[in-house]
CSV table of C-alpha atoms in Angstrom, one decimal:
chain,number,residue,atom,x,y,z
A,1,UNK,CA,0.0,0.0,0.0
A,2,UNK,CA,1.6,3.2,-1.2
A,3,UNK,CA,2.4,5.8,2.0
A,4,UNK,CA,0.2,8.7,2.7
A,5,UNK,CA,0.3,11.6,0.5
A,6,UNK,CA,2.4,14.0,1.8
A,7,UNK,CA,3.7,11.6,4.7
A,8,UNK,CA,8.1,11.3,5.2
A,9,UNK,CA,9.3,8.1,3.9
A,10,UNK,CA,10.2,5.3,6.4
A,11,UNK,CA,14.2,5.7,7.4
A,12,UNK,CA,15.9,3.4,5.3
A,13,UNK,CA,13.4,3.4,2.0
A,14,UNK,CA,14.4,4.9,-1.6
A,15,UNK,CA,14.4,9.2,-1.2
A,16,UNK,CA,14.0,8.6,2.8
A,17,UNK,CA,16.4,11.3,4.4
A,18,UNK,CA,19.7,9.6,6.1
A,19,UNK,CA,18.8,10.4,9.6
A,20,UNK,CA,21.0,13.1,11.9
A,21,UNK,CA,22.2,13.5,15.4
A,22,UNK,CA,19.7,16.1,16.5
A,23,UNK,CA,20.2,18.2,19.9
A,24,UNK,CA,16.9,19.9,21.3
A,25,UNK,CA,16.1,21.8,24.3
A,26,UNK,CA,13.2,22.9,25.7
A,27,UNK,CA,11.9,19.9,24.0
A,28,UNK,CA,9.4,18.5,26.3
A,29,UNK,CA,6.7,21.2,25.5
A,30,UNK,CA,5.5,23.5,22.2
A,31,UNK,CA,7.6,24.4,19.7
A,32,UNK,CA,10.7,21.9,21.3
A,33,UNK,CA,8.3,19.6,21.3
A,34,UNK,CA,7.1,19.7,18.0
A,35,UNK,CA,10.8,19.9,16.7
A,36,UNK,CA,11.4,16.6,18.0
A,37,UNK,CA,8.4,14.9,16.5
A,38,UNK,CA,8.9,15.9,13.5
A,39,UNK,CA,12.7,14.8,13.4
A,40,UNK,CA,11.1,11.6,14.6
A,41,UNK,CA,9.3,11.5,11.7
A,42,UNK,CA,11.8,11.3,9.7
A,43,UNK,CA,13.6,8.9,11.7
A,44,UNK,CA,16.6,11.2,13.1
A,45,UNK,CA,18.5,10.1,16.6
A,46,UNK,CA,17.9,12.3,18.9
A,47,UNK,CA,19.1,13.8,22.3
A,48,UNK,CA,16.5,15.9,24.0
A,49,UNK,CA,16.6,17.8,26.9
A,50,UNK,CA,14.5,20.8,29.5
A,51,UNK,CA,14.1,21.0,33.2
A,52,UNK,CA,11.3,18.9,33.4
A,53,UNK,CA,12.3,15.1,33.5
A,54,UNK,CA,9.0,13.7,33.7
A,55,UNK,CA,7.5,15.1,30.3
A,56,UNK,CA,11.0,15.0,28.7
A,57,UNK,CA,10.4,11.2,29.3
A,58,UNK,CA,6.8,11.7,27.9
A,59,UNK,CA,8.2,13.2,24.9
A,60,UNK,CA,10.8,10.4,24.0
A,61,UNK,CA,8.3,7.8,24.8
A,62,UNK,CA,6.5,9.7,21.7
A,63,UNK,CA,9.4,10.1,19.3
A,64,UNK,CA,10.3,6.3,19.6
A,65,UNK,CA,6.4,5.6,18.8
A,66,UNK,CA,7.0,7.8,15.2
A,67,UNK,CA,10.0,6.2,14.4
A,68,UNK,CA,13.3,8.1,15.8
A,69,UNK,CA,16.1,5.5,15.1
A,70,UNK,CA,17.4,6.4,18.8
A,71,UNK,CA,16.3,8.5,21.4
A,72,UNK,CA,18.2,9.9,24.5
A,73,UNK,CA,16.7,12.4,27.3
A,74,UNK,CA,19.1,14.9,29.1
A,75,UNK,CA,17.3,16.6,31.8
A,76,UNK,CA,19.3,20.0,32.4
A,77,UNK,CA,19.0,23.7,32.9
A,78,UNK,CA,20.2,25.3,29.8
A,79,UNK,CA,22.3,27.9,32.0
A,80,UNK,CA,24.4,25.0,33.7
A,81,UNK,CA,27.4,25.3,31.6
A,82,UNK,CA,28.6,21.9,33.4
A,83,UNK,CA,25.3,20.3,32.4
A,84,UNK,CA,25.3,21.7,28.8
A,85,UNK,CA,28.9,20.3,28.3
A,86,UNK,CA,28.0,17.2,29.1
A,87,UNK,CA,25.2,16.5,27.3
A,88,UNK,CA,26.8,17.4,24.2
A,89,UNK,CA,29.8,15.4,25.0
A,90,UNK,CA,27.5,11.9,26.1
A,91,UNK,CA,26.0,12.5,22.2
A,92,UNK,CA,29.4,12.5,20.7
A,93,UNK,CA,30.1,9.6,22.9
A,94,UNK,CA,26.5,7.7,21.9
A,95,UNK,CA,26.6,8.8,18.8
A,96,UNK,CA,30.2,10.0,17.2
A,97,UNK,CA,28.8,12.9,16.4
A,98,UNK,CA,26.4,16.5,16.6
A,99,UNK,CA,24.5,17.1,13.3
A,100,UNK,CA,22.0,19.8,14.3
A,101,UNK,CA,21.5,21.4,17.7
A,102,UNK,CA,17.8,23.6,17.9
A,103,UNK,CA,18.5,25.7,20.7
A,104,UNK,CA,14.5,26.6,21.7
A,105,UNK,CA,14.4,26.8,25.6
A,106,UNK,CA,12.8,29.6,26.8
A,107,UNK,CA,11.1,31.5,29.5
A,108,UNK,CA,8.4,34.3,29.6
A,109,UNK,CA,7.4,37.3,31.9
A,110,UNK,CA,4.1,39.3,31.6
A,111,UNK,CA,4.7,43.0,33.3
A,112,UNK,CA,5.6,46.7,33.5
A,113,UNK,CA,9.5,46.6,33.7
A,114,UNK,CA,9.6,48.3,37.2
A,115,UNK,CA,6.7,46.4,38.9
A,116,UNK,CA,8.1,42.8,37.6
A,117,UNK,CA,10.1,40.9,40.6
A,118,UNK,CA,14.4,41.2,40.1
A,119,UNK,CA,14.5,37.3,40.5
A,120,UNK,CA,11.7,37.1,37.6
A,121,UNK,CA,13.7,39.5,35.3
A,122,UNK,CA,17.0,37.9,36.2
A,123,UNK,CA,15.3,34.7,35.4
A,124,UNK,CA,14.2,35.4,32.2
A,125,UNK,CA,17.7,36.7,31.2
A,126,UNK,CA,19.2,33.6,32.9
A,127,UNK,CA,17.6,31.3,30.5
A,128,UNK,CA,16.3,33.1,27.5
A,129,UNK,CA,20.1,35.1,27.1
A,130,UNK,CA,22.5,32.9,29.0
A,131,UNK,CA,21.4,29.7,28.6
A,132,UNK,CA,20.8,30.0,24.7
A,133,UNK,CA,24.6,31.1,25.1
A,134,UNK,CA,25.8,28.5,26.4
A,135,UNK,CA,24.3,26.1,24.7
A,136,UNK,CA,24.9,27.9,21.1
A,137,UNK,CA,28.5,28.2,22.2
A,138,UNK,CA,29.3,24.6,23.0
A,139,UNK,CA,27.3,23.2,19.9
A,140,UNK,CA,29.8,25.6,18.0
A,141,UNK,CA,32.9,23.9,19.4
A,142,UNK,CA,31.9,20.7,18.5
A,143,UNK,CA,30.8,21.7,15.2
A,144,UNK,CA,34.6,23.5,14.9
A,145,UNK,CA,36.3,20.3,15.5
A,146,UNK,CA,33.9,18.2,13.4
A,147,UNK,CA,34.6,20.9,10.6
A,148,UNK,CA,30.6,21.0,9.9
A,149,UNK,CA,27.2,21.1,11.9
A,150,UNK,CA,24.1,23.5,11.9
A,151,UNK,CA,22.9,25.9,15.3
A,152,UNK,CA,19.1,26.8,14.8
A,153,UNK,CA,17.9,29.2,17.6
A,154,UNK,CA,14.1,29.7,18.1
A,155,UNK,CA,14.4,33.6,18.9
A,156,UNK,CA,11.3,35.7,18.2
A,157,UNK,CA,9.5,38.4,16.2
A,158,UNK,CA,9.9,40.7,19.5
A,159,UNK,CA,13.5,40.3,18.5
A,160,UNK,CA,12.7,42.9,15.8
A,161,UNK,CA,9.5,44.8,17.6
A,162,UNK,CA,8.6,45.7,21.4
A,163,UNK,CA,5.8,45.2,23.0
A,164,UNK,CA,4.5,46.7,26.4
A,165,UNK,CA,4.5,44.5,29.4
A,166,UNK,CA,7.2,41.9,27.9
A,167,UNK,CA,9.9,43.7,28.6
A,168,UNK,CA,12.2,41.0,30.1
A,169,UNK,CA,11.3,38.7,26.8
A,170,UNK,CA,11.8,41.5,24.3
A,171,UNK,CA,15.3,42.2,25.6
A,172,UNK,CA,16.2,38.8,25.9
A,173,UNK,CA,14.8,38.1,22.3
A,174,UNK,CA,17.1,41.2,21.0
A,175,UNK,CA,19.8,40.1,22.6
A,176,UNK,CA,19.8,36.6,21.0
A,177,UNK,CA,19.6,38.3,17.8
A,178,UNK,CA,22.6,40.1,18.2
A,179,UNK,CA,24.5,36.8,19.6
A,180,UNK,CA,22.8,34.9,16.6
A,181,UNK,CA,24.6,37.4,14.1
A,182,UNK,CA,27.4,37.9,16.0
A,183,UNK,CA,28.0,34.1,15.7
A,184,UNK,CA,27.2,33.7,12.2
A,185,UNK,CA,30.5,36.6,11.7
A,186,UNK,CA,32.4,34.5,13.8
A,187,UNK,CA,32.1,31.5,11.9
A,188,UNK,CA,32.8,32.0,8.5
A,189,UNK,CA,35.8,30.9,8.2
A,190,UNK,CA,34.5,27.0,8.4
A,191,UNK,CA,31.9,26.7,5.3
A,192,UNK,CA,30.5,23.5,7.2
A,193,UNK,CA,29.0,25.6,9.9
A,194,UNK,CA,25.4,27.0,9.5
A,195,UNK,CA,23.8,29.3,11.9
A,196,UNK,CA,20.1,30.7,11.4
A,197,UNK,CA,17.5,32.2,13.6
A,198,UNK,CA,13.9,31.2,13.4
A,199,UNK,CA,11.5,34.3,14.4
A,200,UNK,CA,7.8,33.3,15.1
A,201,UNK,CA,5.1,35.6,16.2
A,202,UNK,CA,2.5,34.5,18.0
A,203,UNK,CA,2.5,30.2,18.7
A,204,UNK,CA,-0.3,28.7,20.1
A,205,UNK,CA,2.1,27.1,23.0
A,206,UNK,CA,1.5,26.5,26.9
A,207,UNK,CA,4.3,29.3,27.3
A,208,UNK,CA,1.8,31.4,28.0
A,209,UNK,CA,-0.1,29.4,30.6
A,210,UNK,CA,3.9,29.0,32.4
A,211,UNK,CA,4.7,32.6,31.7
A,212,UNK,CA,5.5,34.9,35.0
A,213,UNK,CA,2.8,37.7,35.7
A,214,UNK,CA,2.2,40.9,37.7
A,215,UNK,CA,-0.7,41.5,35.8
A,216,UNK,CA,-3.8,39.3,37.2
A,217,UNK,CA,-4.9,38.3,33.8
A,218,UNK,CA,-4.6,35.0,31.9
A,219,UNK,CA,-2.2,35.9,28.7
A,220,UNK,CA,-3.1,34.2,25.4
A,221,UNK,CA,-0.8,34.3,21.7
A,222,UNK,CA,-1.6,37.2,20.1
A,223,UNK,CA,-3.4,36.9,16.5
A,224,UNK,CA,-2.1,35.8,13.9
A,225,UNK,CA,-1.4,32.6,15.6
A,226,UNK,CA,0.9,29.7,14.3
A,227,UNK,CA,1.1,26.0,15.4
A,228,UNK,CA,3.6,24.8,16.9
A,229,UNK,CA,4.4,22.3,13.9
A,230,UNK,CA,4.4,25.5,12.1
A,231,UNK,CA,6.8,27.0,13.5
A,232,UNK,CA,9.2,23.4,13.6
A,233,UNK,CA,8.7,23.2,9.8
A,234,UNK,CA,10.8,26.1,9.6
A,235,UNK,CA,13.4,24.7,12.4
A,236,UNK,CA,13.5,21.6,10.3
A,237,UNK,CA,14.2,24.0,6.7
A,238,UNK,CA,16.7,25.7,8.6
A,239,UNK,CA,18.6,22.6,9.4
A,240,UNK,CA,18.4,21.3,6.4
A,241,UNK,CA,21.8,20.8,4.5
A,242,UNK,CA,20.4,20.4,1.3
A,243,UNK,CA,18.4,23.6,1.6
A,244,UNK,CA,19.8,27.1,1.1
A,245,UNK,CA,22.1,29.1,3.9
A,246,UNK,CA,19.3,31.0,5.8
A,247,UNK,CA,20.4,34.3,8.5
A,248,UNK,CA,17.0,34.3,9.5
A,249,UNK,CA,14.0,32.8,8.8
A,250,UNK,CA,10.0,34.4,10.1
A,251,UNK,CA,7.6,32.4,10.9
A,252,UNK,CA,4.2,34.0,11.0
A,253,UNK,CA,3.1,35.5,8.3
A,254,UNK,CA,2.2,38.6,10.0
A,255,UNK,CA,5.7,39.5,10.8
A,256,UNK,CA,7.4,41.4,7.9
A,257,UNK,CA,3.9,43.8,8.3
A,258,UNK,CA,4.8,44.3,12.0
A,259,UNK,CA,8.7,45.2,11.3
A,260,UNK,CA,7.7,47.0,9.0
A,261,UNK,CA,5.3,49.3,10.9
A,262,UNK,CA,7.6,49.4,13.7
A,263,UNK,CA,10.3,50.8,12.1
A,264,UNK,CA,8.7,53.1,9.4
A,265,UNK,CA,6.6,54.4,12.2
A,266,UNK,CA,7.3,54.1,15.5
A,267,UNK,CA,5.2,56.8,17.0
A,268,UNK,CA,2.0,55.3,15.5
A,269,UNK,CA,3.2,51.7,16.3
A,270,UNK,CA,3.9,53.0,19.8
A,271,UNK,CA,0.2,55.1,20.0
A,272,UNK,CA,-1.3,51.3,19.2
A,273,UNK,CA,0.6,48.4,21.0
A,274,UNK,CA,-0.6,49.0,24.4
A,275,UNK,CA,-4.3,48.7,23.0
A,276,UNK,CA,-3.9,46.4,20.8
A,277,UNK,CA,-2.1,44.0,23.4
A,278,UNK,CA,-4.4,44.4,25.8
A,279,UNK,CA,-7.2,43.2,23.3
A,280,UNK,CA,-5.0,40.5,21.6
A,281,UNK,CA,-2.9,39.3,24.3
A,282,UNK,CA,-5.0,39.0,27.1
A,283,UNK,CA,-8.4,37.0,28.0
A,284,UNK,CA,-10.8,38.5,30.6
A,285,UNK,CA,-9.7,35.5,32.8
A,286,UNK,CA,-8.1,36.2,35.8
A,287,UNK,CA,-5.1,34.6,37.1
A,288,UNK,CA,-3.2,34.2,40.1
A,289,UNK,CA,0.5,36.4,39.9
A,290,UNK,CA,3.8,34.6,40.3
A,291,UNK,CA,6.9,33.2,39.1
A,292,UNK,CA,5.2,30.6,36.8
A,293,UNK,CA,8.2,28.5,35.3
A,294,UNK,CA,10.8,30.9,35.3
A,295,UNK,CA,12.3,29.9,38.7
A,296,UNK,CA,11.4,26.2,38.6
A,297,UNK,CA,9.4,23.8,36.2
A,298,UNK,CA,5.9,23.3,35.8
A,299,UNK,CA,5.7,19.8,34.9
A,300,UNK,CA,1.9,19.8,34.2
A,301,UNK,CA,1.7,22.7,32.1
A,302,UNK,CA,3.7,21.1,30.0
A,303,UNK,CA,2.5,20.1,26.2
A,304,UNK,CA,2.4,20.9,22.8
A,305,UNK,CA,-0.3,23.9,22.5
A,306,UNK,CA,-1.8,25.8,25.1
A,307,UNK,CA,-4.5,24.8,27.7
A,308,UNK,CA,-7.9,25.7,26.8
């Protein structure tokens, strides 16, 4: 019986892909864990890893079901440079090698700048700046001394634009820009070595359900909103060989509309956003205020979309 239209060919068959050593974090919930089923799919060996060992388990047990040819979990924080090291080395180990590394953990934090907690802000940078660092750095070395390997960060369209009351996560999302290109500079001189940055807008993820808030309201992806399979199709393009070298690659299709607004006029883009993200990024739900998952995990919120 011939496959489904449209379905990846079984590892192994005629046209199949040859499958990859594939290093995700965050991968145990949205757009991580959407990555990593889809490299399933197509039969990759992977080594996944988040805070949260209990749905990191979930998440292999799920991958092996669609057909991964291996799968390893690495429970770590992404800003424990001990932790990071060793993961990458135990894949080398397992599996000789590092093909692709989708660096995609991330934290959120709903708030006014000044009325947001320190630990909350600090938080946010921890992970969101230091943590996709660290782990972008070490995948690099390994890809130096292997003489080739791809780096795909999940960053974000508030890379490019602000927001009010995201503050934390739009500076943390600029600043991984910057390290993103300041990378791609840095590696030139090894043509095996491909870096890009994947920018969605709004994903319909449980980040927002884990996000911090100061604000007493229950937070929701603002329209237009992407799925997170979306958004991995672009993560998987990206770290595709065969495809062309991408700096950056949107995801939403809203987003060259809101760059371009931002920067052609800022003072009307300014006059709008606080409106406009009360009425698309909030619900009228209330919600308790708090750290969410920014200091610790939240195993149960964890998932592929949001709760409803």
């Amino acid at each position: 019986m011939p496959p489904e239209a449209g379905a990846p060919a079984a590892p192994g068959a005629p046209g199949a892909p040859s499958p990859r050593v594939v290093w995700i974090t965050g991968a145990s919930s949205g757009i991580g864990l959407a990555t990593a089923l889809a490299c399933a799919r197509r039969g990759d060996r992977l080594l996944l890893s988040s805070r949260a060992p209990g749905p990191l388990e979930e998440a292999a047990r799920q991958c092996r079901a669609l057909g991964a040819a291996d799968v390893q979990v690495a429970p770590l924080d992404t800003a424990d440079d001990d932790a990071v090291r060793r993961a990458s080395a135990d894949a080398v180990r397992r599996w000789g090698r590092l093909d692709v590394v989708v660096q995609n953990a991330g934290v959120a934090a709903y708030g006014r700048v000044d009325e947001v907690p320190a630990d909350v802000l600090a938080g946010v940078l921890r992970t969101n700046v230091l943590g996709a660092a660290l782990v972008a750095a070490e995948a690099v070395r390994t890809f130096r001394h292997q003489g080739e390997g791809t780096l795909v960060v999940v960053g974000s369209v508030l890379g490019r634009i602000t927001v009010p009351w995201m503050g934390a996560y739009n500076a943390s999302k600029f600043a991984l820009r910057g390290l993103v290109r300041t990378m791609q500079q840095e590696n030139r001189d090894v043509p095996g070595i491909r870096i890009s940055l994947v920018a969605p807008g709004g994903v319909d993820t449980p980040i927002y359900d884990q996000s911090a808030t100061v604000l007493g309201r229950r937070n929701r992806p603002p329209y237009p909103v992407s799925s997170p399979g979306h958004v991995a199709e672009k993560v998987l393009r990206a770290a595709d060989r065969s495809a062309a070298w991408h700096r950056e690659l949107d995801a939403g299709w809203a987003n060259p509309a809101m760059k371009a607004a931002y920067g052609l006029a800022p003072g009307l883009f300014d006059l709008l956003s606080r409106p406009a993200m009360r009425a698309l990024g909030f619900t009228r739900a209330e919600r308790p205020d708090g750290p969410g998952n920014v200091l610790a995990p939240r195993p149960h919120e964890e998932g592929l979309r949001q709760r409803r």
